[in-house]
mmCIF file of C-alpha atoms in Angstrom:
data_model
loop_
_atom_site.group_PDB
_atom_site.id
_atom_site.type_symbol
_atom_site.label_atom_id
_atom_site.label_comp_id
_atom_site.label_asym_id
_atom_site.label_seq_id
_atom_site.Cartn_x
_atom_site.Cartn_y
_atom_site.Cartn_z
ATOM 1 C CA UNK A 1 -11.777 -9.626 5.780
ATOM 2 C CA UNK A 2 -9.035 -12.003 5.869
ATOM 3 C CA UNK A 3 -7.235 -12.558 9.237
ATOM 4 C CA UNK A 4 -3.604 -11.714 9.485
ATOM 5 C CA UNK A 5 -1.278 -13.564 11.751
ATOM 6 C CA UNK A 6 1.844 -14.406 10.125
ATOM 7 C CA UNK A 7 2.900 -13.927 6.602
ATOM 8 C CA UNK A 8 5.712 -15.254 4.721
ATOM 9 C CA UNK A 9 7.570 -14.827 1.307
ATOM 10 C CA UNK A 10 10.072 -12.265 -0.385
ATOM 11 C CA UNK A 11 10.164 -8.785 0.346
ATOM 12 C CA UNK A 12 10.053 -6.662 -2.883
ATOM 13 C CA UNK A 13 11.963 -3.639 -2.058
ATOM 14 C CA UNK A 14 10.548 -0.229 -3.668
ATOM 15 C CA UNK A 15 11.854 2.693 -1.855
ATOM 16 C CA UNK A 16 10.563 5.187 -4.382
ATOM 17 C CA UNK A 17 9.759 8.413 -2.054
ATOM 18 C CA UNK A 18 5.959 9.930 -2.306
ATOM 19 C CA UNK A 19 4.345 7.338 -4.359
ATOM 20 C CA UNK A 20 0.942 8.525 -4.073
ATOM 21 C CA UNK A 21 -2.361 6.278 -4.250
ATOM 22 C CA UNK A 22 -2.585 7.776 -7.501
ATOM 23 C CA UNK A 23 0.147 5.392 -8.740
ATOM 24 C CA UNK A 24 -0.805 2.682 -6.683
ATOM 25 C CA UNK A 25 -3.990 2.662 -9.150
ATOM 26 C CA UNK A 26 -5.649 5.062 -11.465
ATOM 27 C CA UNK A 27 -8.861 6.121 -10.682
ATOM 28 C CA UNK A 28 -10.333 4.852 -13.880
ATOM 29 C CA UNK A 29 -9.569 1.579 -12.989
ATOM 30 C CA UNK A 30 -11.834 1.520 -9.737
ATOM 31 C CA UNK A 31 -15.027 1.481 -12.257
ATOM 32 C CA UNK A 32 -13.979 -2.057 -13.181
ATOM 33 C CA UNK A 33 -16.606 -3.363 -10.557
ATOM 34 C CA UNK A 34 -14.835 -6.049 -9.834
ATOM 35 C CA UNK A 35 -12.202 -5.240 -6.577
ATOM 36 C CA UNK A 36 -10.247 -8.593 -6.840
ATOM 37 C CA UNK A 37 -9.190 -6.846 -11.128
ATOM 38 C CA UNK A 38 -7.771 -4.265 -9.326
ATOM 39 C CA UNK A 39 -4.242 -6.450 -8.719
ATOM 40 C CA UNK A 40 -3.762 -6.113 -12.760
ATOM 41 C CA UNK A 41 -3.515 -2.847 -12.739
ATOM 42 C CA UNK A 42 -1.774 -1.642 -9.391
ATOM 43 C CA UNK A 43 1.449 0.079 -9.934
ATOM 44 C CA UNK A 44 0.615 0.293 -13.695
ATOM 45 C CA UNK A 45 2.383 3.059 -14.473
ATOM 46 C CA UNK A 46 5.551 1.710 -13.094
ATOM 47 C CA UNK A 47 4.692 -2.046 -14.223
ATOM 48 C CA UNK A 48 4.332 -1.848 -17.698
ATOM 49 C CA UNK A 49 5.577 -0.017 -20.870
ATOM 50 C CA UNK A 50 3.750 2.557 -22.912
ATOM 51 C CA UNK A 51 2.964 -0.628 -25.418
ATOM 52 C CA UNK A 52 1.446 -2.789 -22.807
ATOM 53 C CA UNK A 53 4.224 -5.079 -22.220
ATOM 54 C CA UNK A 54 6.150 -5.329 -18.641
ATOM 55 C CA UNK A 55 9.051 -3.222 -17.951
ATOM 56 C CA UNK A 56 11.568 -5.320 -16.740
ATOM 57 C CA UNK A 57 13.098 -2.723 -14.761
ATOM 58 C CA UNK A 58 10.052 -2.467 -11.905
ATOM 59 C CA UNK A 59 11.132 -4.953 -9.212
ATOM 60 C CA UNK A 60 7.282 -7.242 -8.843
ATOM 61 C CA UNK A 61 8.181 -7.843 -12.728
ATOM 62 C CA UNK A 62 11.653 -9.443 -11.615
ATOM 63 C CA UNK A 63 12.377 -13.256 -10.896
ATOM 64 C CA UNK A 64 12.436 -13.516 -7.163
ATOM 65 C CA UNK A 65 9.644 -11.048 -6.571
ATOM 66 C CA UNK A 66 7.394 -11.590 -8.821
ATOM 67 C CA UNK A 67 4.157 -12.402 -6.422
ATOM 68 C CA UNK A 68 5.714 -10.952 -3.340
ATOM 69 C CA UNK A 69 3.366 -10.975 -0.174
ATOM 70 C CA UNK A 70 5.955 -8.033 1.148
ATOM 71 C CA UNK A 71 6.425 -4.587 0.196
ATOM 72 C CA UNK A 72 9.747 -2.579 1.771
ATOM 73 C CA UNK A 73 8.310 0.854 0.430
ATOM 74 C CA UNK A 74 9.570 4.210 0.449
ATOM 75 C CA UNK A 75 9.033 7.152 2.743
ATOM 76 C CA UNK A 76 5.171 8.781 2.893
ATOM 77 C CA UNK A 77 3.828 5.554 1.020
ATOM 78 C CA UNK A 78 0.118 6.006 -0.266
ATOM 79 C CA UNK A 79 -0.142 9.650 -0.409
ATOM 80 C CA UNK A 80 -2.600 11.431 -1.764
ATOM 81 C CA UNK A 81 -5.540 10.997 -2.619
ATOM 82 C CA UNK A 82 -8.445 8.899 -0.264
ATOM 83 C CA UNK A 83 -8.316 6.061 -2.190
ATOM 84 C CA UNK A 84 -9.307 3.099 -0.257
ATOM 85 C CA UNK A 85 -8.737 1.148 -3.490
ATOM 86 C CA UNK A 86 -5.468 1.812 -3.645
ATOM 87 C CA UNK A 87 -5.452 -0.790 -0.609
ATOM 88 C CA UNK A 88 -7.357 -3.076 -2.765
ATOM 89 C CA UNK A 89 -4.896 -3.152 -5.336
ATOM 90 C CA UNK A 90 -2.029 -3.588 -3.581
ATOM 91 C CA UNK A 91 -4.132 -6.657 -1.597
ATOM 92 C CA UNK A 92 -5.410 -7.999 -5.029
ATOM 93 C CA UNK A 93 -1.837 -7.992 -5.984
ATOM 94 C CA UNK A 94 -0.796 -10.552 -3.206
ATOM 95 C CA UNK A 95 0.724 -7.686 -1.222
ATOM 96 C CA UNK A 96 -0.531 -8.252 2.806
ATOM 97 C CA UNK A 97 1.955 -6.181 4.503
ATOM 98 C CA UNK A 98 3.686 -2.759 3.711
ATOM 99 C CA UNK A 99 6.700 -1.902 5.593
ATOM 100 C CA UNK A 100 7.763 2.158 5.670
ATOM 101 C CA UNK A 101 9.149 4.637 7.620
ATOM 102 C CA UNK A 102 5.712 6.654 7.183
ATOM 103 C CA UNK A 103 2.647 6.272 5.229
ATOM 104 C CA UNK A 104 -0.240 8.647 3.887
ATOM 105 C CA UNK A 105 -2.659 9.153 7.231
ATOM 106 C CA UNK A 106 -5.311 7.952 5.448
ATOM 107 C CA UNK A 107 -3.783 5.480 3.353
ATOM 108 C CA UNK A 108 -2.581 3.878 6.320
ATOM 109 C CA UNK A 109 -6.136 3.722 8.500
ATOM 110 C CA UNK A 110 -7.426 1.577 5.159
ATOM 111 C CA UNK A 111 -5.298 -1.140 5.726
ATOM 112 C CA UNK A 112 -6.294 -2.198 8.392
ATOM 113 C CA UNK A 113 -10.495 -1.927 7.244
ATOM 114 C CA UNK A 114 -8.587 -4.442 4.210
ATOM 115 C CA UNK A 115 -6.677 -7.082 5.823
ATOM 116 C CA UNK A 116 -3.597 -5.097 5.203
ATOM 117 C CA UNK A 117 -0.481 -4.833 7.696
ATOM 118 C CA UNK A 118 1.271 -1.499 7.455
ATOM 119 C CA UNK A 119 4.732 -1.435 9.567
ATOM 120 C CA UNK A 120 5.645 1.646 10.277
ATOM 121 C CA UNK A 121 10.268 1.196 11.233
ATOM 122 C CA UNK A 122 12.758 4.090 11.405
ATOM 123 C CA UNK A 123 14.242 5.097 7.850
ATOM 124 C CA UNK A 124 17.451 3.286 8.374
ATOM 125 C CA UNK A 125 15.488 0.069 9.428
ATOM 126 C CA UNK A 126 13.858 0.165 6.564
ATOM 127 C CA UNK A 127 16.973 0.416 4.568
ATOM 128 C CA UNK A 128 18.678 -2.497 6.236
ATOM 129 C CA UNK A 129 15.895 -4.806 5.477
ATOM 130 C CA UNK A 130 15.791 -3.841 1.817
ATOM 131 C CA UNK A 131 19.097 -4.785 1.850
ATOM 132 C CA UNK A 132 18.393 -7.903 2.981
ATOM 133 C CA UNK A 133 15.672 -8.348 0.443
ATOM 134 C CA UNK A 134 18.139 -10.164 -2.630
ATOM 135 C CA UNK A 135 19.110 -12.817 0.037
ATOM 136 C CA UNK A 136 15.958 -14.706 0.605
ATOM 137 C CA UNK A 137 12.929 -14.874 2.350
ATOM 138 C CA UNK A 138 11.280 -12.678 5.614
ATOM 139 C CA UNK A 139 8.213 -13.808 8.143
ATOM 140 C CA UNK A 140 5.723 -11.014 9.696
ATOM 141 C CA UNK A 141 4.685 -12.006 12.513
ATOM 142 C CA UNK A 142 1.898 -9.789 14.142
ATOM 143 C CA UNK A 143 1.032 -11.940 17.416
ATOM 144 C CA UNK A 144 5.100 -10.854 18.195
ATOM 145 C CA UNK A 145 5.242 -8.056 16.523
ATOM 146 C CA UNK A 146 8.296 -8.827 14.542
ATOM 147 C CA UNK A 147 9.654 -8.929 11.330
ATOM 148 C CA UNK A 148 12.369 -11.666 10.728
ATOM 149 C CA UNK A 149 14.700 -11.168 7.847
ATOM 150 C CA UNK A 150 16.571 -13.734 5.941
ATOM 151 C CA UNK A 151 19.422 -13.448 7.998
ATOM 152 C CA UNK A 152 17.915 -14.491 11.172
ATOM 153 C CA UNK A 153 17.944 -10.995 12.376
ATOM 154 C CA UNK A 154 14.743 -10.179 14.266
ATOM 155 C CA UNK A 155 12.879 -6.225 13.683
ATOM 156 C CA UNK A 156 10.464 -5.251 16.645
ATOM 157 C CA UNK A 157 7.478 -3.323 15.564
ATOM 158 C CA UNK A 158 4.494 -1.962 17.457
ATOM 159 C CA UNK A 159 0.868 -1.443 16.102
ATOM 160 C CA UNK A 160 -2.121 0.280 18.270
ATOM 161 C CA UNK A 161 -3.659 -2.846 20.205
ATOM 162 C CA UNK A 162 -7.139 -2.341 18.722
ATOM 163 C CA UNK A 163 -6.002 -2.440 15.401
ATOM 164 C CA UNK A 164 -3.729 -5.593 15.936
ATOM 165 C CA UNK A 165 -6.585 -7.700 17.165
ATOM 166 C CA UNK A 166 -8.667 -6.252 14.550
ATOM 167 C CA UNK A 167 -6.421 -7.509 12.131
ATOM 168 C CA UNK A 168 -5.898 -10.858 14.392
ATOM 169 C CA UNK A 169 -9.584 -11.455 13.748
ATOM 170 C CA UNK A 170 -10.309 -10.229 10.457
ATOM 171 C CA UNK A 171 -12.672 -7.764 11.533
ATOM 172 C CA UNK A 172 -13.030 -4.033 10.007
ATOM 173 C CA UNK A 173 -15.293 -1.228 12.067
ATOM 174 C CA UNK A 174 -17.854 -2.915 10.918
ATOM 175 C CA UNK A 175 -17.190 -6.148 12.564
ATOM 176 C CA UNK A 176 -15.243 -4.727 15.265
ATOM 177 C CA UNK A 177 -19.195 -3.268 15.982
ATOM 178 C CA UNK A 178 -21.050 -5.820 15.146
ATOM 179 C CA UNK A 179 -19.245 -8.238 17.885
ATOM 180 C CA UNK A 180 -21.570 -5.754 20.415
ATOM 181 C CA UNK A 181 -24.644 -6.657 18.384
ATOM 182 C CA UNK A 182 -26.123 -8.055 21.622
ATOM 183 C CA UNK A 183 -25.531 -4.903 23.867
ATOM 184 C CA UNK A 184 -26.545 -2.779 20.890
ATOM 185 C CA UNK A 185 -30.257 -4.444 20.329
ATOM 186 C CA UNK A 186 -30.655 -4.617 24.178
ATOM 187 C CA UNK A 187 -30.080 -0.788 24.828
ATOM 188 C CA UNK A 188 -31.994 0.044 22.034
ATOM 189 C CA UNK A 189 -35.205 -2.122 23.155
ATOM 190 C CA UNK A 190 -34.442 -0.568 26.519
ATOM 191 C CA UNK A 191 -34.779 2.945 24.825
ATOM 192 C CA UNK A 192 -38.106 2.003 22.868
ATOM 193 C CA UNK A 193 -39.317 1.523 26.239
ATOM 194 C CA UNK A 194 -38.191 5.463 28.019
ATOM 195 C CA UNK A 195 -38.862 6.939 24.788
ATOM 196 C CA UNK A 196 -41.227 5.689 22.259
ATOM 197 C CA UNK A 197 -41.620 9.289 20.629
ATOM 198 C CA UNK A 198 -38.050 9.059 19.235
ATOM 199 C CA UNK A 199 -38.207 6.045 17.680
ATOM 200 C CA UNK A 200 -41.539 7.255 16.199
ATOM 201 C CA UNK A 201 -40.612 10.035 15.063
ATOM 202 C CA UNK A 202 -37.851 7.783 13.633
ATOM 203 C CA UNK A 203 -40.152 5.257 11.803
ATOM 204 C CA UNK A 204 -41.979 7.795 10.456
ATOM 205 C CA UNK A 205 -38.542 9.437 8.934
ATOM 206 C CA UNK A 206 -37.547 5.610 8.008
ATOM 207 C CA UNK A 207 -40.830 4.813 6.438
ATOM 208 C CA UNK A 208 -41.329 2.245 8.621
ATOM 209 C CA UNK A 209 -44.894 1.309 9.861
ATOM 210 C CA UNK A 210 -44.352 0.694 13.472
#
């Protein structure tokens, strides 16, 4: 997983209410195989016409935002469905942080397993900083925990510590448990030794010849 630290660029500002991971990418689309396709087709429905061609009216078709690593999103962004794709898609797309005044639950616990910063800022917050989003560029910073708008105005945000240096390092629950690897394999040769019949029985259930 890619580390996040700071991110810069324009902030695309889509405050549609409720847009569910359904929109963020059809389901069809996750049989592609391939996750880093996914960025063609997130926000489909919104990003092109019936005919295939881009609507001009959907603001990552627009000059200026076109490629933007920033999404100012609407209330209860990602609902729906448990689609950890949806993530993908929005991280194929460029996107690396989404800022909201709420998120799906679950929506929001797989960005961070994806290298994705959710912000989670008080409705009118968010409102301000969409404002703001015509006039230039914004830098995330999650060491500080601030967002800095174009006008030199600095946001404050907070994220749960374990999930910040999660994201600091790059590391999903796998890798968060994997940097215990050494404790894990010595308690577990410690248990072999108090109680071989488990891990026997274990083998045996396994199909391991031990």
């Amino acid at each position: 997983m890619q580390p996040f630290n700071t991110v810069s660029g324009r902030a695309a500002p889509l405050l549609q209410a409720n847009l569910d991971t359904d929109v963020i990418i059809r389901i069809e689309r996750l049989t592609a195989g391939d996750p880093g396709s996914l960025g063609l087709y997130a926000f489909e429905a919104l990003r092109y016409r019936p005919d295939g061609t881009e609507n001009p009216d959907f603001v990552l078709n627009r000059a200026g935002y076109r490629g933007a690593p920033i999404l100012i999103a609407g209330p209860n962004f990602g609902c729906g469905s448990s689609r950890e794709g949806a993530v993908t898609a929005l991280l194929a797309l460029g996107i690396r942080c989404v800022v909201a005044d709420s998120f799906g639950d679950i929506f929001y616990g797989n960005c961070f397993q994806n290298g994705v910063l959710p912000v989670r800022l008080a409705a009118p917050e968010v409102t301000a900083l969409a404002a703001e989003a015509p006039d230039g560029a914004f830098t995330i910073d999650l060491r500080a925990g601030s967002i800095t708008a174009p006008s030199g105005r600095r946001v404050a945000f907070e994220i749960d510590a374990l999930r910040r240096s999660a994201l600091l390092e790059g590391l999903d629950d796998i890798g968060l448990t994997l940097k215990h690897s050494a404790a894990i394999t010595a308690w577990q040769q410690a248990d072999r030794t108090t109680r071989p019949w488990v891990w026997q029985v274990a083998a045996v259930a396994w199909g391991e010849n031990r």
